[in-house]
Amino acid sequence: MAGRISDEIIEYVGILAQLELSGDEKEQAKEDMEKLLNYIDKLGELDTEGIEPMSHVFPVKNVFRQDQVTNGDAREEILQNAPQKKDGAFKVPKTVE
């Protein structure tokens, strides 16, 4: 399957990636892409009969949880650390005119 990656493809990929490749870099990229395609072909030869498709390596379940307040309203306790406070909130210097 050698020769699937042409110089035009390397040029096009370089343009898409906004890379300026030298001649040696283009040849190396061509070799790397050929190796990648050969590896994909090799994976395609595997017998996957009876193997269930998956989207993750580990089984993933619904990771969402109920939104529950666990620490309650500790506003007054938190505001004890404030150097300045106003209307139940931290008061900070104005930063935008």
Coordinates of C-alpha atoms in Angstrom, one line a residue:
M1 CA 0.0 0.0 0.0
A2 CA 3.0 2.3 -0.4
G3 CA 2.5 5.5 -2.2
R4 CA -1.0 6.5 -0.9
I5 CA 0.3 9.8 0.4
S6 CA 1.3 12.1 -2.4
D7 CA 3.4 15.3 -2.2
E8 CA 0.1 17.2 -2.9
I9 CA -1.5 15.7 0.2
I10 CA 1.5 16.7 2.3
E11 CA 1.3 20.3 0.9
Y12 CA -2.4 20.5 1.6
V13 CA -2.1 19.2 5.2
G14 CA 0.8 21.7 5.7
I15 CA -1.5 24.5 4.5
L16 CA -4.3 23.4 6.7
A17 CA -2.0 23.2 9.7
Q18 CA -0.4 26.5 8.8
L19 CA 3.1 24.9 8.7
E20 CA 6.0 25.7 6.5
L21 CA 7.7 22.3 6.0
S22 CA 11.2 21.9 4.6
G23 CA 11.8 19.1 2.0
D24 CA 13.1 16.8 4.7
E25 CA 10.2 17.5 6.9
K26 CA 7.8 16.8 4.1
E27 CA 9.4 13.4 3.4
Q28 CA 9.3 12.6 7.1
A29 CA 5.7 13.5 7.3
K30 CA 5.0 11.4 4.3
E31 CA 6.7 8.4 5.9
D32 CA 4.8 9.0 9.2
M33 CA 1.4 9.2 7.5
E34 CA 2.2 6.0 5.5
K35 CA 3.1 4.2 8.7
L36 CA -0.1 5.4 10.3
L37 CA -2.3 4.2 7.4
N38 CA -0.5 0.9 7.4
Y39 CA -1.2 0.5 11.1
I40 CA -4.9 1.3 10.5
D41 CA -5.0 -1.3 7.8
K42 CA -3.5 -3.8 10.2
L43 CA -6.1 -3.0 12.8
G44 CA -8.8 -3.6 10.2
E45 CA -7.6 -7.2 9.8
L46 CA -8.5 -8.0 13.4
D47 CA -11.4 -10.3 14.0
T48 CA -14.0 -8.3 15.8
E49 CA -16.9 -10.7 15.4
G50 CA -19.0 -10.7 18.6
I51 CA -17.3 -7.7 20.0
E52 CA -19.7 -5.0 21.2
P53 CA -18.9 -1.5 20.0
M54 CA -17.9 0.9 22.8
S55 CA -17.3 4.6 23.2
H56 CA -15.1 4.4 26.3
V57 CA -12.5 2.0 27.6
F58 CA -14.3 1.8 30.9
P59 CA -18.0 1.4 31.4
V60 CA -19.5 4.9 31.8
K61 CA -22.7 5.4 33.7
N62 CA -24.7 8.6 34.2
V63 CA -22.2 10.7 36.2
F64 CA -24.7 13.4 37.0
R65 CA -26.0 13.7 40.6
Q66 CA -28.8 15.6 42.2
D67 CA -28.0 19.2 43.0
Q68 CA -28.2 19.3 46.8
V69 CA -26.9 21.9 49.1
T70 CA -24.5 20.3 51.6
N71 CA -23.1 23.2 53.6
G72 CA -26.2 25.3 54.0
D73 CA -26.2 29.1 54.2
A74 CA -23.0 30.1 55.9
R75 CA -23.0 33.7 54.6
E76 CA -22.5 35.4 57.9
E77 CA -19.7 33.0 58.9
I78 CA -18.0 33.6 55.5
L79 CA -18.4 37.4 55.8
Q80 CA -16.6 37.4 59.1
N81 CA -13.4 37.2 57.1
A82 CA -14.2 40.1 54.9
P83 CA -12.3 43.3 55.4
Q84 CA -15.4 45.2 54.2
K85 CA -18.9 44.1 53.6
K86 CA -22.1 45.6 52.3
D87 CA -25.6 44.2 52.0
G88 CA -24.5 40.7 52.8
A89 CA -21.6 40.6 50.3
F90 CA -17.9 41.4 50.1
K91 CA -17.2 45.0 49.3
V92 CA -14.3 45.5 46.9
P93 CA -12.8 48.6 45.3
K94 CA -14.2 49.7 42.0
T95 CA -12.0 48.5 39.1
V96 CA -13.9 49.8 36.1
E97 CA -14.7 53.5 35.4

